[in-house]
Tab-separated table of N, CA and C in Angstrom:
chain	number	residue	atom	x	y	z
A	4	MET	N	-40.612	42.831	9.708
A	4	MET	CA	-39.350	42.158	9.914
A	4	MET	C	-39.637	40.782	10.490
A	5	LEU	N	-38.970	39.800	9.917
A	5	LEU	CA	-39.171	38.422	10.316
A	5	LEU	C	-37.997	37.978	11.181
A	6	VAL	N	-38.290	37.419	12.350
A	6	VAL	CA	-37.233	36.963	13.254
A	6	VAL	C	-37.378	35.460	13.433
A	7	PHE	N	-36.262	34.756	13.277
A	7	PHE	CA	-36.262	33.309	13.462
A	7	PHE	C	-35.644	32.973	14.797
A	8	MET	N	-36.259	32.057	15.498
A	8	MET	CA	-35.707	31.554	16.748
A	8	MET	C	-34.925	30.282	16.416
A	9	VAL	N	-33.666	30.240	16.748
A	9	VAL	CA	-32.834	29.073	16.472
A	9	VAL	C	-32.317	28.555	17.806
A	10	SER	N	-32.593	27.287	18.059
A	10	SER	CA	-32.103	26.697	19.309
A	10	SER	C	-30.596	26.446	19.198
A	11	GLY	N	-29.986	26.217	20.333
A	11	GLY	CA	-28.549	25.932	20.366
A	11	GLY	C	-28.193	24.676	19.593
A	12	LYS	N	-29.017	23.622	19.742
A	12	LYS	CA	-28.759	22.369	19.018
A	12	LYS	C	-28.881	22.571	17.517
A	13	MET	N	-29.888	23.313	17.113
A	13	MET	CA	-30.096	23.572	15.691
A	13	MET	C	-28.924	24.359	15.126
A	14	PHE	N	-28.444	25.334	15.876
A	14	PHE	CA	-27.298	26.130	15.442
A	14	PHE	C	-26.079	25.241	15.228
A	15	LEU	N	-25.834	24.315	16.178
A	15	LEU	CA	-24.700	23.402	16.057
A	15	LEU	C	-24.831	22.498	14.831
A	16	LYS	N	-26.032	21.941	14.640
A	16	LYS	CA	-26.246	21.011	13.533
A	16	LYS	C	-26.155	21.695	12.175
A	17	VAL	N	-26.719	22.839	12.056
A	17	VAL	CA	-26.838	23.487	10.753
A	17	VAL	C	-25.616	24.324	10.399
A	18	PHE	N	-25.032	24.998	11.387
A	18	PHE	CA	-23.961	25.937	11.072
A	18	PHE	C	-22.561	25.460	11.467
A	19	LEU	N	-22.410	24.993	12.684
A	19	LEU	CA	-21.075	24.650	13.149
A	19	LEU	C	-20.601	23.256	12.724
A	20	LEU	N	-21.463	22.256	12.770
A	20	LEU	CA	-21.058	20.889	12.430
A	20	LEU	C	-20.479	20.786	11.017
A	21	PRO	N	-21.127	21.371	10.006
A	21	PRO	CA	-20.522	21.308	8.666
A	21	PRO	C	-19.131	21.946	8.601
A	22	LEU	N	-18.925	23.016	9.368
A	22	LEU	CA	-17.601	23.647	9.391
A	22	LEU	C	-16.555	22.718	9.984
A	23	PHE	N	-16.891	22.010	11.071
A	23	PHE	CA	-15.958	21.067	11.686
A	23	PHE	C	-15.642	19.902	10.745
A	24	ILE	N	-16.645	19.423	10.051
A	24	ILE	CA	-16.448	18.309	9.119
A	24	ILE	C	-15.516	18.724	7.989
A	25	ILE	N	-15.760	19.872	7.405
A	25	ILE	CA	-14.926	20.354	6.306
A	25	ILE	C	-13.501	20.603	6.790
A	26	ALA	N	-13.352	21.196	7.951
A	26	ALA	CA	-12.018	21.481	8.483
A	26	ALA	C	-11.262	20.194	8.788
A	27	GLY	N	-11.964	19.166	9.228
A	27	GLY	CA	-11.312	17.913	9.602
A	27	GLY	C	-10.991	17.000	8.446
A	28	MET	N	-11.546	17.261	7.278
A	28	MET	CA	-11.341	16.366	6.144
A	28	MET	C	-9.874	16.234	5.755
A	29	GLY	N	-9.129	17.286	5.782
A	29	GLY	CA	-7.724	17.219	5.386
A	29	GLY	C	-6.825	16.666	6.460
A	30	SER	N	-7.257	16.598	7.682
A	30	SER	CA	-6.377	16.186	8.771
A	30	SER	C	-6.252	14.677	8.910
A	31	CYS	N	-7.046	13.888	8.189
A	31	CYS	CA	-6.995	12.437	8.306
A	31	CYS	C	-6.194	11.786	7.195
A	32	ASP	N	-5.582	12.588	6.324
A	32	ASP	CA	-4.811	12.025	5.222
A	32	ASP	C	-3.580	11.303	5.736
A	33	GLU	N	-3.153	10.262	4.974
A	33	GLU	CA	-1.919	9.581	5.329
A	33	GLU	C	-0.762	10.537	5.111
A	34	LYS	N	0.364	10.235	5.763
A	34	LYS	CA	1.542	11.057	5.584
A	34	LYS	C	1.997	10.989	4.137
A	35	GLU	N	2.425	12.091	3.616
A	35	GLU	CA	2.975	12.117	2.271
A	35	GLU	C	4.356	11.466	2.299
A	36	ALA	N	4.784	10.974	1.154
A	36	ALA	CA	6.058	10.263	1.052
A	36	ALA	C	7.227	11.105	1.556
A	37	GLU	N	7.183	12.414	1.299
A	37	GLU	CA	8.315	13.241	1.711
A	37	GLU	C	8.421	13.412	3.224
A	38	GLU	N	7.424	12.985	3.985
A	38	GLU	CA	7.467	13.094	5.437
A	38	GLU	C	8.211	11.936	6.091
A	39	TYR	N	8.601	10.923	5.317
A	39	TYR	CA	9.301	9.766	5.866
A	39	TYR	C	10.801	9.941	5.707
A	40	ASN	N	11.556	9.372	6.627
A	40	ASN	CA	13.008	9.411	6.548
A	40	ASN	C	13.484	8.098	5.915
A	41	PHE	N	13.606	8.093	4.587
A	41	PHE	CA	13.967	6.873	3.872
A	41	PHE	C	15.398	6.422	4.169
A	42	GLU	N	16.217	7.327	4.683
A	42	GLU	CA	17.604	6.959	5.010
A	42	GLU	C	17.648	5.870	6.085
A	43	GLU	N	16.642	5.832	6.945
A	43	GLU	CA	16.601	4.829	8.012
A	43	GLU	C	15.938	3.532	7.565
A	44	TRP	N	15.326	3.529	6.400
A	44	TRP	CA	14.632	2.348	5.913
A	44	TRP	C	15.618	1.359	5.310
A	45	GLU	N	15.264	0.088	5.386
A	45	GLU	CA	16.070	-0.958	4.778
A	45	GLU	C	15.942	-0.848	3.261
A	46	LYS	N	17.073	-1.023	2.580
A	46	LYS	CA	17.074	-0.947	1.116
A	46	LYS	C	17.433	-2.313	0.542
A	47	LEU	N	16.827	-2.606	-0.602
A	47	LEU	CA	16.983	-3.921	-1.196
A	47	LEU	C	16.785	-3.814	-2.700
A	48	THR	N	17.601	-4.500	-3.476
A	48	THR	CA	17.398	-4.564	-4.919
A	48	THR	C	16.641	-5.839	-5.234
A	49	VAL	N	15.543	-5.691	-5.975
A	49	VAL	CA	14.672	-6.825	-6.304
A	49	VAL	C	14.343	-6.790	-7.789
A	50	THR	N	13.844	-7.905	-8.291
A	50	THR	CA	13.291	-7.945	-9.645
A	50	THR	C	11.842	-7.506	-9.556
A	51	ALA	N	11.454	-6.585	-10.434
A	51	ALA	CA	10.081	-6.076	-10.422
A	51	ALA	C	9.427	-6.328	-11.770
A	52	SER	N	8.241	-6.901	-11.717
A	52	SER	CA	7.402	-7.048	-12.899
A	52	SER	C	6.088	-6.351	-12.578
A	53	ALA	N	5.113	-6.463	-13.486
A	53	ALA	CA	3.838	-5.785	-13.277
A	53	ALA	C	2.699	-6.775	-13.459
A	54	TYR	N	1.564	-6.482	-12.816
A	54	TYR	CA	0.384	-7.325	-13.004
A	54	TYR	C	-0.874	-6.486	-13.042
A	55	ASN	N	-1.936	-7.101	-13.546
A	55	ASN	CA	-3.213	-6.418	-13.746
A	55	ASN	C	-4.358	-7.200	-13.128
A	56	SER	N	-5.510	-6.544	-13.063
A	56	SER	CA	-6.759	-7.190	-12.648
A	56	SER	C	-7.577	-7.491	-13.901
A	57	LEU	N	-7.213	-8.552	-14.579
A	57	LEU	CA	-7.933	-8.961	-15.783
A	57	LEU	C	-8.436	-10.384	-15.578
A	58	LYS	N	-9.687	-10.612	-15.889
A	58	LYS	CA	-10.297	-11.928	-15.649
A	58	LYS	C	-9.507	-13.063	-16.280
A	59	ARG	N	-8.965	-12.858	-17.462
A	59	ARG	CA	-8.257	-13.936	-18.149
A	59	ARG	C	-6.862	-14.215	-17.567
A	60	GLN	N	-6.412	-13.391	-16.606
A	60	GLN	CA	-5.087	-13.589	-16.033
A	60	GLN	C	-5.099	-14.375	-14.722
A	61	GLY	N	-6.247	-14.739	-14.222
A	61	GLY	CA	-6.265	-15.455	-12.953
A	61	GLY	C	-7.595	-16.134	-12.711
A	62	ASP	N	-7.646	-16.879	-11.634
A	62	ASP	CA	-8.877	-17.567	-11.251
A	62	ASP	C	-9.713	-16.673	-10.341
A	63	GLY	N	-11.018	-16.798	-10.445
A	63	GLY	CA	-11.917	-16.095	-9.528
A	63	GLY	C	-11.931	-14.596	-9.737
A	64	ASN	N	-11.996	-13.850	-8.643
A	64	ASN	CA	-12.076	-12.399	-8.652
A	64	ASN	C	-10.676	-11.816	-8.885
A	65	PRO	N	-10.433	-11.135	-10.009
A	65	PRO	CA	-9.100	-10.609	-10.294
A	65	PRO	C	-8.691	-9.441	-9.402
A	66	TYR	N	-9.613	-8.923	-8.593
A	66	TYR	CA	-9.300	-7.822	-7.686
A	66	TYR	C	-9.017	-8.304	-6.264
A	67	LEU	N	-9.190	-9.581	-6.000
A	67	LEU	CA	-9.002	-10.132	-4.661
A	67	LEU	C	-7.572	-10.639	-4.503
A	68	THR	N	-6.890	-10.201	-3.441
A	68	THR	CA	-5.497	-10.593	-3.220
A	68	THR	C	-5.415	-11.842	-2.335
A	69	ALA	N	-4.213	-12.380	-2.242
A	69	ALA	CA	-3.978	-13.557	-1.405
A	69	ALA	C	-4.205	-13.253	0.073
A	70	TRP	N	-4.126	-11.984	0.474
A	70	TRP	CA	-4.409	-11.603	1.861
A	70	TRP	C	-5.868	-11.207	2.053
A	71	GLY	N	-6.650	-11.274	1.000
A	71	GLY	CA	-8.070	-10.957	1.111
A	71	GLY	C	-8.411	-9.501	0.876
A	72	ASP	N	-7.437	-8.687	0.496
A	72	ASP	CA	-7.701	-7.287	0.175
A	72	ASP	C	-8.353	-7.186	-1.203
A	73	THR	N	-9.034	-6.098	-1.445
A	73	THR	CA	-9.564	-5.810	-2.768
A	73	THR	C	-8.694	-4.733	-3.398
A	74	LEU	N	-8.091	-5.047	-4.530
A	74	LEU	CA	-7.234	-4.092	-5.224
A	74	LEU	C	-8.062	-2.976	-5.825
A	75	LYS	N	-7.520	-1.759	-5.742
A	75	LYS	CA	-8.171	-0.580	-6.322
A	75	LYS	C	-7.132	0.129	-7.174
A	76	PRO	N	-7.472	0.441	-8.423
A	76	PRO	CA	-6.501	1.090	-9.307
A	76	PRO	C	-5.897	2.376	-8.746
A	77	GLU	N	-6.633	3.096	-7.906
A	77	GLU	CA	-6.109	4.351	-7.370
A	77	GLU	C	-5.137	4.154	-6.201
A	78	VAL	N	-4.985	2.923	-5.701
A	78	VAL	CA	-4.056	2.629	-4.613
A	78	VAL	C	-2.831	1.945	-5.202
A	79	GLN	N	-1.665	2.519	-4.950
A	79	GLN	CA	-0.424	1.935	-5.450
A	79	GLN	C	-0.097	0.705	-4.608
A	80	SER	N	-0.295	-0.465	-5.187
A	80	SER	CA	-0.125	-1.728	-4.471
A	80	SER	C	0.965	-2.573	-5.119
A	81	ILE	N	1.544	-3.450	-4.307
A	81	ILE	CA	2.485	-4.434	-4.833
A	81	ILE	C	2.197	-5.793	-4.208
A	82	ALA	N	2.632	-6.822	-4.930
A	82	ALA	CA	2.671	-8.179	-4.399
A	82	ALA	C	4.139	-8.492	-4.158
A	83	VAL	N	4.426	-9.290	-3.141
A	83	VAL	CA	5.817	-9.616	-2.816
A	83	VAL	C	6.009	-11.127	-2.779
A	84	SER	N	7.222	-11.555	-3.117
A	84	SER	CA	7.550	-12.975	-2.979
A	84	SER	C	7.619	-13.304	-1.493
A	85	ARG	N	7.380	-14.541	-1.168
A	85	ARG	CA	7.241	-14.915	0.243
A	85	ARG	C	8.539	-14.825	1.027
A	86	ASP	N	9.676	-14.912	0.362
A	86	ASP	CA	10.941	-14.719	1.073
A	86	ASP	C	11.078	-13.272	1.555
A	87	LEU	N	10.481	-12.325	0.824
A	87	LEU	CA	10.529	-10.925	1.239
A	87	LEU	C	9.619	-10.660	2.437
A	88	ILE	N	8.571	-11.445	2.581
A	88	ILE	CA	7.700	-11.314	3.757
A	88	ILE	C	8.528	-11.593	5.010
A	89	LYS	N	9.388	-12.603	4.938
A	89	LYS	CA	10.250	-12.951	6.073
A	89	LYS	C	11.270	-11.859	6.378
A	90	ARG	N	11.568	-11.020	5.385
A	90	ARG	CA	12.524	-9.924	5.577
A	90	ARG	C	11.862	-8.661	6.107
A	91	GLY	N	10.524	-8.673	6.259
A	91	GLY	CA	9.833	-7.524	6.825
A	91	GLY	C	8.809	-6.878	5.915
A	92	LEU	N	8.692	-7.344	4.681
A	92	LEU	CA	7.688	-6.796	3.761
A	92	LEU	C	6.367	-7.527	3.968
A	93	THR	N	5.775	-7.291	5.123
A	93	THR	CA	4.546	-7.970	5.502
A	93	THR	C	3.327	-7.198	4.997
A	94	HIS	N	2.170	-7.770	5.219
A	94	HIS	CA	0.900	-7.176	4.794
A	94	HIS	C	0.789	-5.727	5.260
A	95	GLN	N	0.454	-4.825	4.349
A	95	GLN	CA	0.227	-3.398	4.589
A	95	GLN	C	1.516	-2.597	4.845
A	96	THR	N	2.686	-3.185	4.608
A	96	THR	CA	3.939	-2.440	4.753
A	96	THR	C	4.031	-1.391	3.650
A	97	LEU	N	4.497	-0.209	4.005
A	97	LEU	CA	4.721	0.842	3.015
A	97	LEU	C	6.072	0.617	2.349
A	98	VAL	N	6.126	0.852	1.029
A	98	VAL	CA	7.337	0.611	0.257
A	98	VAL	C	7.564	1.774	-0.698
A	99	LYS	N	8.796	2.254	-0.747
A	99	LYS	CA	9.207	3.271	-1.723
A	99	LYS	C	9.959	2.533	-2.824
A	100	ILE	N	9.534	2.743	-4.085
A	100	ILE	CA	10.177	2.104	-5.232
A	100	ILE	C	10.865	3.192	-6.042
A	101	ASP	N	12.184	3.042	-6.246
A	101	ASP	CA	12.909	4.018	-7.054
A	101	ASP	C	12.275	4.150	-8.431
A	102	GLY	N	12.107	5.381	-8.872
A	102	GLY	CA	11.526	5.643	-10.175
A	102	GLY	C	10.034	5.930	-10.138
A	103	PHE	N	9.422	5.789	-8.966
A	103	PHE	CA	7.988	6.049	-8.817
A	103	PHE	C	7.776	7.133	-7.774
A	104	ASP	N	6.738	7.918	-7.959
A	104	ASP	CA	6.331	8.892	-6.954
A	104	ASP	C	5.464	8.194	-5.910
A	105	GLY	N	5.506	8.681	-4.707
A	105	GLY	CA	4.637	8.162	-3.650
A	105	GLY	C	5.085	6.824	-3.102
A	106	LEU	N	4.229	6.284	-2.264
A	106	LEU	CA	4.500	5.016	-1.595
A	106	LEU	C	3.541	3.945	-2.092
A	107	PHE	N	4.013	2.713	-2.064
A	107	PHE	CA	3.192	1.565	-2.401
A	107	PHE	C	2.864	0.817	-1.118
A	108	VAL	N	1.803	0.016	-1.170
A	108	VAL	CA	1.383	-0.781	-0.031
A	108	VAL	C	1.466	-2.257	-0.421
A	109	VAL	N	2.029	-3.069	0.465
A	109	VAL	CA	2.053	-4.509	0.223
A	109	VAL	C	0.648	-5.039	0.493
A	110	ASN	N	-0.068	-5.391	-0.585
A	110	ASN	CA	-1.440	-5.883	-0.469
A	110	ASN	C	-1.606	-7.306	-0.975
A	111	ASP	N	-0.553	-7.882	-1.538
A	111	ASP	CA	-0.682	-9.205	-2.148
A	111	ASP	C	0.629	-9.957	-1.968
A	112	LYS	N	0.542	-11.268	-2.031
A	112	LYS	CA	1.747	-12.093	-1.978
A	112	LYS	C	1.742	-13.043	-3.170
A	113	MET	N	2.935	-13.410	-3.582
A	113	MET	CA	3.114	-14.177	-4.802
A	113	MET	C	3.209	-15.672	-4.500
A	114	HIS	N	3.176	-16.469	-5.537
A	114	HIS	CA	3.342	-17.916	-5.436
A	114	HIS	C	4.698	-18.212	-4.782
A	115	PRO	N	4.780	-19.268	-3.964
A	115	PRO	CA	6.029	-19.575	-3.262
A	115	PRO	C	7.244	-19.823	-4.169
A	116	ARG	N	7.045	-20.077	-5.447
A	116	ARG	CA	8.195	-20.355	-6.321
A	116	ARG	C	9.060	-19.118	-6.573
A	117	TRP	N	8.522	-17.913	-6.387
A	117	TRP	CA	9.269	-16.692	-6.668
A	117	TRP	C	10.169	-16.301	-5.507
A	118	ARG	N	11.317	-15.729	-5.833
A	118	ARG	CA	12.281	-15.273	-4.828
A	118	ARG	C	12.752	-13.869	-5.186
A	119	ASN	N	12.893	-13.011	-4.167
A	119	ASN	CA	13.451	-11.669	-4.321
A	119	ASN	C	12.756	-10.895	-5.449
A	120	LYS	N	11.427	-10.908	-5.415
A	120	LYS	CA	10.644	-10.354	-6.516
A	120	LYS	C	9.424	-9.604	-5.995
A	121	ILE	N	9.076	-8.533	-6.696
A	121	ILE	CA	7.819	-7.826	-6.441
A	121	ILE	C	7.053	-7.721	-7.755
A	122	ASP	N	5.744	-7.610	-7.642
A	122	ASP	CA	4.866	-7.343	-8.769
A	122	ASP	C	4.175	-6.020	-8.479
A	123	ILE	N	4.279	-5.083	-9.391
A	123	ILE	CA	3.665	-3.768	-9.218
A	123	ILE	C	2.284	-3.803	-9.863
A	124	TYR	N	1.274	-3.457	-9.092
A	124	TYR	CA	-0.102	-3.486	-9.581
A	124	TYR	C	-0.355	-2.293	-10.501
A	125	MET	N	-0.865	-2.577	-11.708
A	125	MET	CA	-1.135	-1.525	-12.689
A	125	MET	C	-2.584	-1.543	-13.165
A	126	GLY	N	-3.500	-1.857	-12.245
A	126	GLY	CA	-4.930	-1.805	-12.556
A	126	GLY	C	-5.295	-2.699	-13.718
A	127	GLU	N	-6.028	-2.158	-14.677
A	127	GLU	CA	-6.439	-2.917	-15.859
A	127	GLU	C	-5.634	-2.517	-17.098
A	128	ASP	N	-4.594	-1.717	-16.904
A	128	ASP	CA	-3.797	-1.209	-18.024
A	128	ASP	C	-2.739	-2.230	-18.445
A	129	LYS	N	-3.146	-3.173	-19.285
A	129	LYS	CA	-2.250	-4.240	-19.729
A	129	LYS	C	-1.065	-3.681	-20.524
A	130	ALA	N	-1.301	-2.674	-21.367
A	130	ALA	CA	-0.225	-2.076	-22.162
A	130	ALA	C	0.856	-1.473	-21.256
A	131	LYS	N	0.441	-0.809	-20.186
A	131	LYS	CA	1.400	-0.218	-19.235
A	131	LYS	C	2.221	-1.314	-18.561
A	132	ALA	N	1.565	-2.409	-18.188
A	132	ALA	CA	2.266	-3.523	-17.545
A	132	ALA	C	3.266	-4.158	-18.513
A	133	LEU	N	2.858	-4.351	-19.752
A	133	LEU	CA	3.764	-4.934	-20.749
A	133	LEU	C	4.940	-4.004	-21.023
A	134	LYS	N	4.689	-2.713	-21.089
A	134	LYS	CA	5.764	-1.735	-21.313
A	134	LYS	C	6.769	-1.770	-20.155
A	135	TRP	N	6.263	-1.910	-18.930
A	135	TRP	CA	7.154	-1.985	-17.762
A	135	TRP	C	8.059	-3.210	-17.888
A	136	GLY	N	7.476	-4.339	-18.250
A	136	GLY	CA	8.264	-5.566	-18.406
A	136	GLY	C	8.771	-6.098	-17.087
A	137	ARG	N	10.062	-6.402	-17.069
A	137	ARG	CA	10.710	-6.906	-15.855
A	137	ARG	C	12.059	-6.224	-15.756
A	138	ARG	N	12.343	-5.695	-14.587
A	138	ARG	CA	13.620	-5.013	-14.388
A	138	ARG	C	14.009	-5.016	-12.922
A	139	LYS	N	15.249	-4.707	-12.658
A	139	LYS	CA	15.742	-4.598	-11.284
A	139	LYS	C	15.448	-3.193	-10.782
A	140	VAL	N	14.974	-3.107	-9.542
A	140	VAL	CA	14.719	-1.812	-8.907
A	140	VAL	C	15.190	-1.867	-7.462
A	141	GLU	N	15.474	-0.698	-6.921
A	141	GLU	CA	15.777	-0.616	-5.497
A	141	GLU	C	14.506	-0.194	-4.774
A	142	ILE	N	14.210	-0.897	-3.696
A	142	ILE	CA	13.064	-0.541	-2.865
A	142	ILE	C	13.565	-0.194	-1.472
A	143	ALA	N	12.757	0.553	-0.747
A	143	ALA	CA	13.047	0.893	0.645
A	143	ALA	C	11.782	0.641	1.448
A	144	PHE	N	11.964	0.092	2.642
A	144	PHE	CA	10.830	-0.199	3.521
A	144	PHE	C	11.294	-0.120	4.962
A	145	PRO	N	10.353	0.056	5.909
A	145	PRO	CA	10.751	0.256	7.304
A	145	PRO	C	11.563	-0.876	7.906
A	146	GLY	N	11.463	-2.091	7.410
A	146	GLY	CA	12.219	-3.204	7.966
A	146	GLY	C	11.565	-3.767	9.210
A	147	LYS	N	12.199	-4.773	9.761
A	147	LYS	CA	11.644	-5.452	10.932
A	147	LYS	C	11.961	-4.701	12.210
A	148	THR	N	11.067	-4.842	13.159
A	148	THR	CA	11.345	-4.309	14.487
A	148	THR	C	12.196	-5.334	15.231
A	149	GLU	N	12.784	-4.941	16.340
A	149	GLU	CA	13.582	-5.878	17.138
A	149	GLU	C	12.742	-7.068	17.597
A	150	THR	N	11.480	-6.827	17.941
A	150	THR	CA	10.603	-7.906	18.383
A	150	THR	C	10.385	-8.923	17.276
A	151	GLU	N	10.135	-8.449	16.054
A	151	GLU	CA	9.933	-9.356	14.923
A	151	GLU	C	11.198	-10.166	14.648
A	152	GLU	N	12.369	-9.528	14.734
A	152	GLU	CA	13.619	-10.245	14.499
A	152	GLU	C	13.823	-11.325	15.554
A	153	LYS	N	13.504	-11.020	16.821
A	153	LYS	CA	13.647	-12.001	17.887
A	153	LYS	C	12.712	-13.188	17.643
A	154	LEU	N	11.471	-12.919	17.250
A	154	LEU	CA	10.527	-14.001	16.978
A	154	LEU	C	11.039	-14.911	15.865
A	155	ASP	N	11.656	-14.343	14.856
A	155	ASP	CA	12.184	-15.144	13.758
A	155	ASP	C	13.369	-15.993	14.204
A	156	THR	N	14.236	-15.450	15.064
A	156	THR	CA	15.453	-16.179	15.435
A	156	THR	C	15.202	-17.227	16.524
A	157	ASP	N	14.214	-17.024	17.392
A	157	ASP	CA	14.001	-18.024	18.442
A	157	ASP	C	12.960	-19.099	18.044
A	158	GLY	N	12.430	-18.985	16.836
A	158	GLY	CA	11.556	-20.039	16.332
A	158	GLY	C	10.117	-19.975	16.782
A	159	THR	N	9.718	-18.953	17.541
A	159	THR	CA	8.338	-18.916	18.039
A	159	THR	C	7.375	-18.261	17.065
A	160	ASP	N	7.865	-17.787	15.940
A	160	ASP	CA	7.001	-17.126	14.967
A	160	ASP	C	6.447	-18.105	13.937
A	161	HIS	N	6.646	-19.364	14.135
A	161	HIS	CA	6.216	-20.342	13.105
A	161	HIS	C	5.057	-21.121	13.533
């Protein structure tokens, strides 16, 4: 009969640590969309178009946003017109778009000429973006906090 001596540290490293890692993997996920109370979120109707990460559609790196983020097809991202940033759709704001499952993240901002508009990121799928076209949609987002509203009204946020 063969007997192995296992130290306490070895037992932790080999047997218990992997169990803790596996158990903890699911606990770091972001909240699912159904966990948010959209009734309290600000609602707004905007014009929505779609955009892609295609070299011929822009200058430089087509995956790099105006905020310096790198777009990933598996992340539901949007770009917003700059007037919407002033309304609370700031960098990394979560947004619910009617007609879509899940939440989108504000990862990009549009040229200053656009008003009341979002661009929905559709990876490299140009056909999907063309099919989407341009349409009016209702969006919901957490809105500004009282502190942000005060900064905007007293002029110290500029």
